[in-house]
Each structure stands twice: as C-alpha cells, then as structure tokens.
mmCIF file of C-alpha atoms in Angstrom:
data_model
loop_
_atom_site.group_PDB
_atom_site.id
_atom_site.type_symbol
_atom_site.label_atom_id
_atom_site.label_comp_id
_atom_site.label_asym_id
_atom_site.label_seq_id
_atom_site.Cartn_x
_atom_site.Cartn_y
_atom_site.Cartn_z
ATOM 1 C CA MET A 1 -1.858 -14.190 17.014
ATOM 2 C CA GLY A 2 -3.092 -17.687 17.818
ATOM 3 C CA SER A 3 -3.898 -20.143 15.048
ATOM 4 C CA LYS A 4 -7.546 -20.270 16.136
ATOM 5 C CA ASN A 5 -7.870 -16.487 15.767
ATOM 6 C CA LYS A 6 -6.231 -16.652 12.347
ATOM 7 C CA LEU A 7 -8.610 -19.344 11.150
ATOM 8 C CA LYS A 8 -11.574 -17.378 12.480
ATOM 9 C CA ARG A 9 -10.443 -14.275 10.610
ATOM 10 C CA PHE A 10 -9.793 -16.208 7.405
ATOM 11 C CA LYS A 11 -13.343 -17.577 7.587
ATOM 12 C CA GLU A 12 -14.809 -14.157 8.310
ATOM 13 C CA ASN A 13 -12.881 -12.621 5.400
ATOM 14 C CA GLU A 14 -14.682 -15.046 3.094
ATOM 15 C CA THR A 15 -18.000 -13.414 4.060
ATOM 16 C CA PHE A 16 -16.817 -9.821 3.532
ATOM 17 C CA LYS A 17 -18.006 -8.235 0.300
ATOM 18 C CA ASN A 18 -14.982 -5.927 0.300
ATOM 19 C CA VAL A 19 -12.389 -8.730 0.370
ATOM 20 C CA LEU A 20 -11.068 -10.558 -2.702
ATOM 21 C CA GLN A 21 -8.856 -13.620 -2.253
ATOM 22 C CA PRO A 22 -7.940 -15.155 -5.621
ATOM 23 C CA THR A 23 -5.495 -18.044 -5.705
ATOM 24 C CA ARG A 24 -2.173 -17.519 -7.444
ATOM 25 C CA ALA A 25 -3.320 -19.878 -10.195
ATOM 26 C CA GLU A 26 -6.488 -17.820 -10.716
ATOM 27 C CA VAL A 27 -4.435 -14.653 -11.001
ATOM 28 C CA GLU A 28 -1.886 -16.173 -13.415
ATOM 29 C CA GLN A 29 -4.599 -17.724 -15.583
ATOM 30 C CA GLY A 30 -6.556 -14.463 -15.902
ATOM 31 C CA PHE A 31 -7.934 -12.560 -12.902
ATOM 32 C CA SER A 32 -11.535 -11.593 -13.624
ATOM 33 C CA GLN A 33 -11.262 -8.318 -11.716
ATOM 34 C CA ARG A 34 -8.331 -7.075 -13.819
ATOM 35 C CA GLY A 35 -9.466 -4.124 -15.897
ATOM 36 C CA THR A 36 -12.914 -4.082 -14.285
ATOM 37 C CA TRP A 37 -12.221 -2.581 -10.848
ATOM 38 C CA SER A 38 -14.547 0.308 -11.619
ATOM 39 C CA GLU A 39 -17.379 -2.230 -11.819
ATOM 40 C CA HIS A 40 -16.469 -3.581 -8.391
ATOM 41 C CA PHE A 41 -16.822 -0.076 -6.900
ATOM 42 C CA GLY A 42 -19.742 0.887 -9.125
ATOM 43 C CA ASN A 43 -18.124 4.126 -10.309
ATOM 44 C CA ASN A 44 -15.239 5.498 -12.366
ATOM 45 C CA ASN A 45 -13.462 7.233 -9.515
ATOM 46 C CA PRO A 46 -9.665 7.068 -9.340
ATOM 47 C CA ILE A 47 -8.248 3.843 -7.909
ATOM 48 C CA VAL A 48 -5.522 4.131 -5.268
ATOM 49 C CA LEU A 49 -3.489 1.189 -3.945
ATOM 50 C CA GLU A 50 -1.769 0.636 -0.620
ATOM 51 C CA LEU A 51 0.844 -2.069 -1.049
ATOM 52 C CA GLY A 52 1.654 -4.231 1.962
ATOM 53 C CA CYS A 53 -1.300 -2.685 3.785
ATOM 54 C CA GLY A 54 -0.940 -4.695 7.008
ATOM 55 C CA LYS A 55 -3.955 -4.090 9.229
ATOM 56 C CA GLY A 56 -5.459 -1.741 6.647
ATOM 57 C CA GLU A 57 -5.429 1.302 8.886
ATOM 58 C CA TYR A 58 -3.964 3.597 6.233
ATOM 59 C CA THR A 59 -6.233 2.276 3.500
ATOM 60 C CA VAL A 60 -9.317 2.966 5.619
ATOM 61 C CA GLY A 61 -7.976 6.328 6.774
ATOM 62 C CA LEU A 62 -7.330 7.480 3.213
ATOM 63 C CA ALA A 63 -10.800 6.309 2.154
ATOM 64 C CA LYS A 64 -12.335 8.521 4.853
ATOM 65 C CA LEU A 65 -10.217 11.534 3.860
ATOM 66 C CA PHE A 66 -10.901 11.108 0.135
ATOM 67 C CA PRO A 67 -14.405 9.714 -0.459
ATOM 68 C CA GLU A 68 -14.088 10.707 -4.128
ATOM 69 C CA LYS A 69 -11.445 7.998 -4.644
ATOM 70 C CA ASN A 70 -11.503 4.195 -4.395
ATOM 71 C CA PHE A 71 -8.869 2.426 -2.281
ATOM 72 C CA VAL A 72 -7.515 -1.118 -2.495
ATOM 73 C CA GLY A 73 -5.272 -2.450 0.263
ATOM 74 C CA ILE A 74 -3.094 -5.354 -0.861
ATOM 75 C CA ASP A 75 -1.371 -7.842 1.427
ATOM 76 C CA ILE A 76 -0.663 -11.565 1.378
ATOM 77 C CA LYS A 77 -1.623 -11.876 5.055
ATOM 78 C CA GLY A 78 -5.402 -11.836 5.204
ATOM 79 C CA ALA A 79 -5.556 -12.224 8.967
ATOM 80 C CA ARG A 80 -3.902 -8.808 9.218
ATOM 81 C CA PHE A 81 -6.182 -6.802 6.951
ATOM 82 C CA TRP A 82 -9.247 -8.488 8.465
ATOM 83 C CA ARG A 83 -9.367 -5.570 10.895
ATOM 84 C CA GLY A 84 -9.369 -2.948 8.166
ATOM 85 C CA ALA A 85 -11.963 -4.799 6.102
ATOM 86 C CA LYS A 86 -14.249 -5.167 9.117
ATOM 87 C CA THR A 87 -13.856 -1.501 10.069
ATOM 88 C CA ALA A 88 -14.646 -0.392 6.521
ATOM 89 C CA LEU A 89 -17.835 -2.430 6.546
ATOM 90 C CA GLU A 90 -18.834 -1.200 10.001
ATOM 91 C CA ASP A 91 -18.261 2.412 8.922
ATOM 92 C CA GLY A 92 -20.169 1.956 5.673
ATOM 93 C CA LEU A 93 -17.183 2.784 3.444
ATOM 94 C CA ASP A 94 -18.066 1.661 -0.055
ATOM 95 C CA ASN A 95 -14.795 2.981 -1.508
ATOM 96 C CA VAL A 96 -12.582 0.399 0.203
ATOM 97 C CA ALA A 97 -11.534 -3.097 -0.869
ATOM 98 C CA PHE A 98 -8.855 -5.510 0.288
ATOM 99 C CA LEU A 99 -7.023 -7.928 -1.957
ATOM 100 C CA ARG A 100 -5.078 -10.902 -0.679
ATOM 101 C CA SER A 101 -2.240 -11.486 -3.120
ATOM 102 C CA GLN A 102 1.467 -11.058 -3.766
ATOM 103 C CA ILE A 103 2.748 -7.636 -4.845
ATOM 104 C CA GLU A 104 4.848 -9.217 -7.602
ATOM 105 C CA LEU A 105 1.585 -10.145 -9.345
ATOM 106 C CA LEU A 106 0.428 -6.534 -9.512
ATOM 107 C CA ASP A 107 0.331 -6.289 -13.308
ATOM 108 C CA LEU A 108 -1.858 -9.402 -13.395
ATOM 109 C CA LEU A 109 -4.245 -7.922 -10.811
ATOM 110 C CA PHE A 110 -4.685 -4.526 -12.488
ATOM 111 C CA ALA A 111 -4.722 -3.525 -16.129
ATOM 112 C CA GLU A 112 -2.557 -0.918 -17.833
ATOM 113 C CA ASN A 113 -3.524 2.638 -16.769
ATOM 114 C CA GLU A 114 -6.065 1.326 -14.252
ATOM 115 C CA VAL A 115 -4.381 2.755 -11.144
ATOM 116 C CA SER A 116 -4.157 6.469 -10.320
ATOM 117 C CA GLU A 117 -1.933 6.410 -7.237
ATOM 118 C CA ILE A 118 0.158 4.035 -5.107
ATOM 119 C CA TRP A 119 1.066 4.235 -1.398
ATOM 120 C CA ILE A 120 3.810 2.189 0.221
ATOM 121 C CA THR A 121 3.619 2.584 3.990
ATOM 122 C CA PHE A 122 6.234 1.252 6.420
ATOM 123 C CA PRO A 123 7.572 -1.580 4.253
ATOM 124 C CA ASP A 124 10.262 -3.953 5.475
ATOM 125 C CA PRO A 125 13.458 -2.090 4.409
ATOM 126 C CA GLN A 126 15.260 -5.364 3.637
ATOM 127 C CA ILE A 127 18.562 -3.840 4.762
ATOM 128 C CA LYS A 128 20.836 -6.782 3.948
ATOM 129 C CA TYR A 129 22.321 -6.557 0.444
ATOM 130 C CA LYS A 130 21.136 -10.027 -0.492
ATOM 131 C CA ARG A 131 17.580 -8.855 0.231
ATOM 132 C CA THR A 132 17.794 -5.954 -2.251
ATOM 133 C CA LYS A 133 15.484 -7.748 -4.686
ATOM 134 C CA HIS A 134 12.722 -7.661 -2.046
ATOM 135 C CA ARG A 135 12.852 -3.885 -1.445
ATOM 136 C CA MET A 136 9.543 -2.475 -2.617
ATOM 137 C CA THR A 137 11.131 0.557 -4.270
ATOM 138 C CA ASN A 138 13.818 -1.239 -6.262
ATOM 139 C CA GLN A 139 13.905 -0.840 -10.043
ATOM 140 C CA VAL A 140 12.106 -4.117 -10.743
ATOM 141 C CA PHE A 141 9.197 -3.136 -8.530
ATOM 142 C CA LEU A 142 9.098 0.404 -9.952
ATOM 143 C CA ASP A 143 8.839 -1.065 -13.473
ATOM 144 C CA ARG A 144 5.989 -3.285 -12.268
ATOM 145 C CA TYR A 145 4.133 -0.314 -10.781
ATOM 146 C CA LYS A 146 4.551 1.663 -14.000
ATOM 147 C CA LYS A 147 2.701 -1.057 -15.925
ATOM 148 C CA VAL A 148 -0.556 -0.402 -14.042
ATOM 149 C CA LEU A 149 -0.242 3.331 -13.314
ATOM 150 C CA LYS A 150 -1.803 6.105 -15.351
ATOM 151 C CA PRO A 151 0.609 8.638 -16.878
ATOM 152 C CA ASN A 152 1.893 11.164 -14.282
ATOM 153 C CA ALA A 153 0.426 9.105 -11.434
ATOM 154 C CA LEU A 154 1.731 9.789 -7.928
ATOM 155 C CA MET A 155 3.736 7.378 -5.771
ATOM 156 C CA HIS A 156 4.110 7.777 -2.004
ATOM 157 C CA LEU A 157 6.609 6.191 0.369
ATOM 158 C CA LYS A 158 6.137 6.711 4.117
ATOM 159 C CA THR A 159 8.586 4.886 6.375
ATOM 160 C CA ASP A 160 10.391 4.957 9.708
ATOM 161 C CA SER A 161 13.504 3.536 8.030
ATOM 162 C CA GLU A 162 16.135 6.177 7.269
ATOM 163 C CA PHE A 163 17.889 3.495 5.235
ATOM 164 C CA MET A 164 14.820 2.911 3.042
ATOM 165 C CA HIS A 165 14.296 6.664 2.664
ATOM 166 C CA GLY A 166 17.912 7.230 1.584
ATOM 167 C CA TYR A 167 18.024 4.157 -0.660
ATOM 168 C CA THR A 168 14.862 5.209 -2.470
ATOM 169 C CA LEU A 169 15.951 8.836 -2.908
ATOM 170 C CA GLY A 170 19.293 7.721 -4.324
ATOM 171 C CA LEU A 171 17.672 5.251 -6.704
ATOM 172 C CA LEU A 172 15.096 7.762 -7.950
ATOM 173 C CA GLN A 173 17.750 10.434 -8.535
ATOM 174 C CA GLY A 174 20.125 7.984 -10.197
ATOM 175 C CA ILE A 175 17.542 6.693 -12.663
ATOM 176 C CA GLY A 176 15.988 10.086 -13.360
ATOM 177 C CA HIS A 177 12.536 9.678 -11.836
ATOM 178 C CA GLU A 178 10.753 12.828 -10.662
ATOM 179 C CA ILE A 179 11.013 13.539 -6.940
ATOM 180 C CA ILE A 180 8.182 15.949 -6.105
ATOM 181 C CA TYR A 181 8.693 16.195 -2.359
ATOM 182 C CA ALA A 182 10.912 14.565 0.254
ATOM 183 C CA ASN A 183 10.990 15.029 4.027
ATOM 184 C CA HIS A 184 13.245 13.132 6.419
ATOM 185 C CA ASP A 185 11.194 14.032 9.528
ATOM 186 C CA VAL A 186 7.568 14.870 8.663
ATOM 187 C CA TYR A 187 6.468 15.793 12.197
ATOM 188 C CA LYS A 188 9.339 18.213 12.783
ATOM 189 C CA ASN A 189 9.650 19.764 9.348
ATOM 190 C CA GLU A 190 6.726 21.549 7.722
ATOM 191 C CA GLY A 191 5.297 20.918 4.273
ATOM 192 C CA SER A 192 4.015 17.329 4.207
ATOM 193 C CA PRO A 193 0.488 16.669 2.842
ATOM 194 C CA LYS A 194 -2.301 16.319 5.401
ATOM 195 C CA GLU A 195 -2.744 12.604 4.652
ATOM 196 C CA VAL A 196 0.869 12.066 5.746
ATOM 197 C CA LEU A 197 0.426 13.917 9.024
ATOM 198 C CA GLU A 198 -3.182 13.132 9.968
ATOM 199 C CA LEU A 199 -3.051 9.345 9.496
ATOM 200 C CA GLN A 200 -0.996 7.288 11.915
ATOM 201 C CA THR A 201 -0.973 3.527 12.209
ATOM 202 C CA PHE A 202 -0.591 1.539 15.416
ATOM 203 C CA TYR A 203 3.045 0.792 14.603
ATOM 204 C CA GLU A 204 3.751 4.360 13.557
ATOM 205 C CA ASN A 205 2.637 5.544 16.983
ATOM 206 C CA GLN A 206 5.057 3.047 18.519
ATOM 207 C CA TYR A 207 7.905 4.401 16.363
ATOM 208 C CA LEU A 208 7.065 7.950 17.399
ATOM 209 C CA GLU A 209 7.034 6.998 21.083
ATOM 210 C CA LYS A 210 10.570 5.684 20.593
ATOM 211 C CA GLY A 211 11.592 8.973 18.996
ATOM 212 C CA LYS A 212 12.081 7.563 15.514
ATOM 213 C CA PRO A 213 11.628 10.142 12.712
ATOM 214 C CA ILE A 214 9.017 9.335 10.086
ATOM 215 C CA THR A 215 10.098 10.036 6.516
ATOM 216 C CA TYR A 216 8.121 10.601 3.324
ATOM 217 C CA ILE A 217 8.754 10.805 -0.402
ATOM 218 C CA GLN A 218 6.284 11.734 -3.149
ATOM 219 C CA PHE A 219 7.465 10.948 -6.665
ATOM 220 C CA ARG A 220 6.530 9.994 -10.226
ATOM 221 C CA ILE A 221 7.959 7.101 -12.226
ATOM 222 C CA ASN A 222 9.248 8.349 -15.601
#
C-alpha cells in the first residue's frame, strides 16, 4: 500500500465514530474507555475481541452473525482495519468498534471481567524459537487475556499454521487449560461452529486455494 493511501486512511479513521486511537501514553496513564465499553456501545451486551484483526473482516462478519454481542477489533495497523471500520459504518453495524493499540496493553484497555470472548484469527506463528515471546498463545499472553476475561469465557484460535495449532494444543494441555474443541482441518472434518466455517477472510481464501488446511481450537483459560 502506498504511503499516500496510508495517510488518507489514517485521516479517514479519525472521522470514524467506531474507531478509537489512543496513544500509548494515554493508555498507560489511564485509558478513559477502560471499564466503560458498555457506554460506548450504549448497551450491556457481551463484549467480544478479535486480536490482530487485520482488515477487520472477521470482526465485521461476527458482528453480523451475532447482533446481540458487541465486537472490538484490535490492531496496531490502522490502515488495515480502515476497511472493516468503513464497511461497518456503511452497513449500519452499531455493535462494531476498532481499537488501534498494542495487544500487550490489553489489561490497560479493558477492565477485569469486561470481556466475554476472545478470537485470535490467523496470527503470525512466530516459528523461530527466539520469537516465542511474540506468539499470541504463549503463557504470558494467556495470563494477560485472563485479566480481562469473565470467568469461563471462551477463547478461539483459527489459523492456517499447523505449527501454531500444535504449539497451542501442547501448551494448553501441559498447563491444564480446558480444551473444548480442536480440529486440524475444519473444512474436511465435521463439527466446527458455524462462525468458523461461514466466515472466511481474503487471506484465508488464498490459503484454501493453495490447499492449506485451516485449524481451529476453542478453549478456556483456567
């Protein structure tokens, strides 16, 4: 994407009522939205996060499937989720918001027990050992998620990376977290939830065209 397009999207994001872009300093000094997300949406419906939401396709898709829930897509790259934010506005989806921030600040962005569900869709698997600390399902990240999740809240991991799927399963089993459902090829093996099968991102379609299996894990953090 050219720098001019990025700048244009950054500017347009500033005008979108469904986009929040706090600075890191603002978050660390006390994010005003923390603990008051229900006020942003104007209701007390469950709040669901998509971490590393990219273009926001899954966030918007989930919002359409589950109008009784509120969805927040989080990504540090605002030029990416510009598309999702714009689509949500065009489609009149009031249960969608996008937040430009780092995932490691999650417990400063949301209060304890404020989040009902978390989706992680097609994250970078960070295969090299020295990149383990950046894997979004490592123990440090899981502990961070637990700080904002309600008791018994669901976590979802959907990925094209067999490595990420196996790594996460092994970690969850080793630590004693609850694995509710796991599928190493959701489009060939039956049983996955409709939101796993019915929603496909642009990149997911590319993976499928290349014959890559799409995996899914649903779990709870104990």
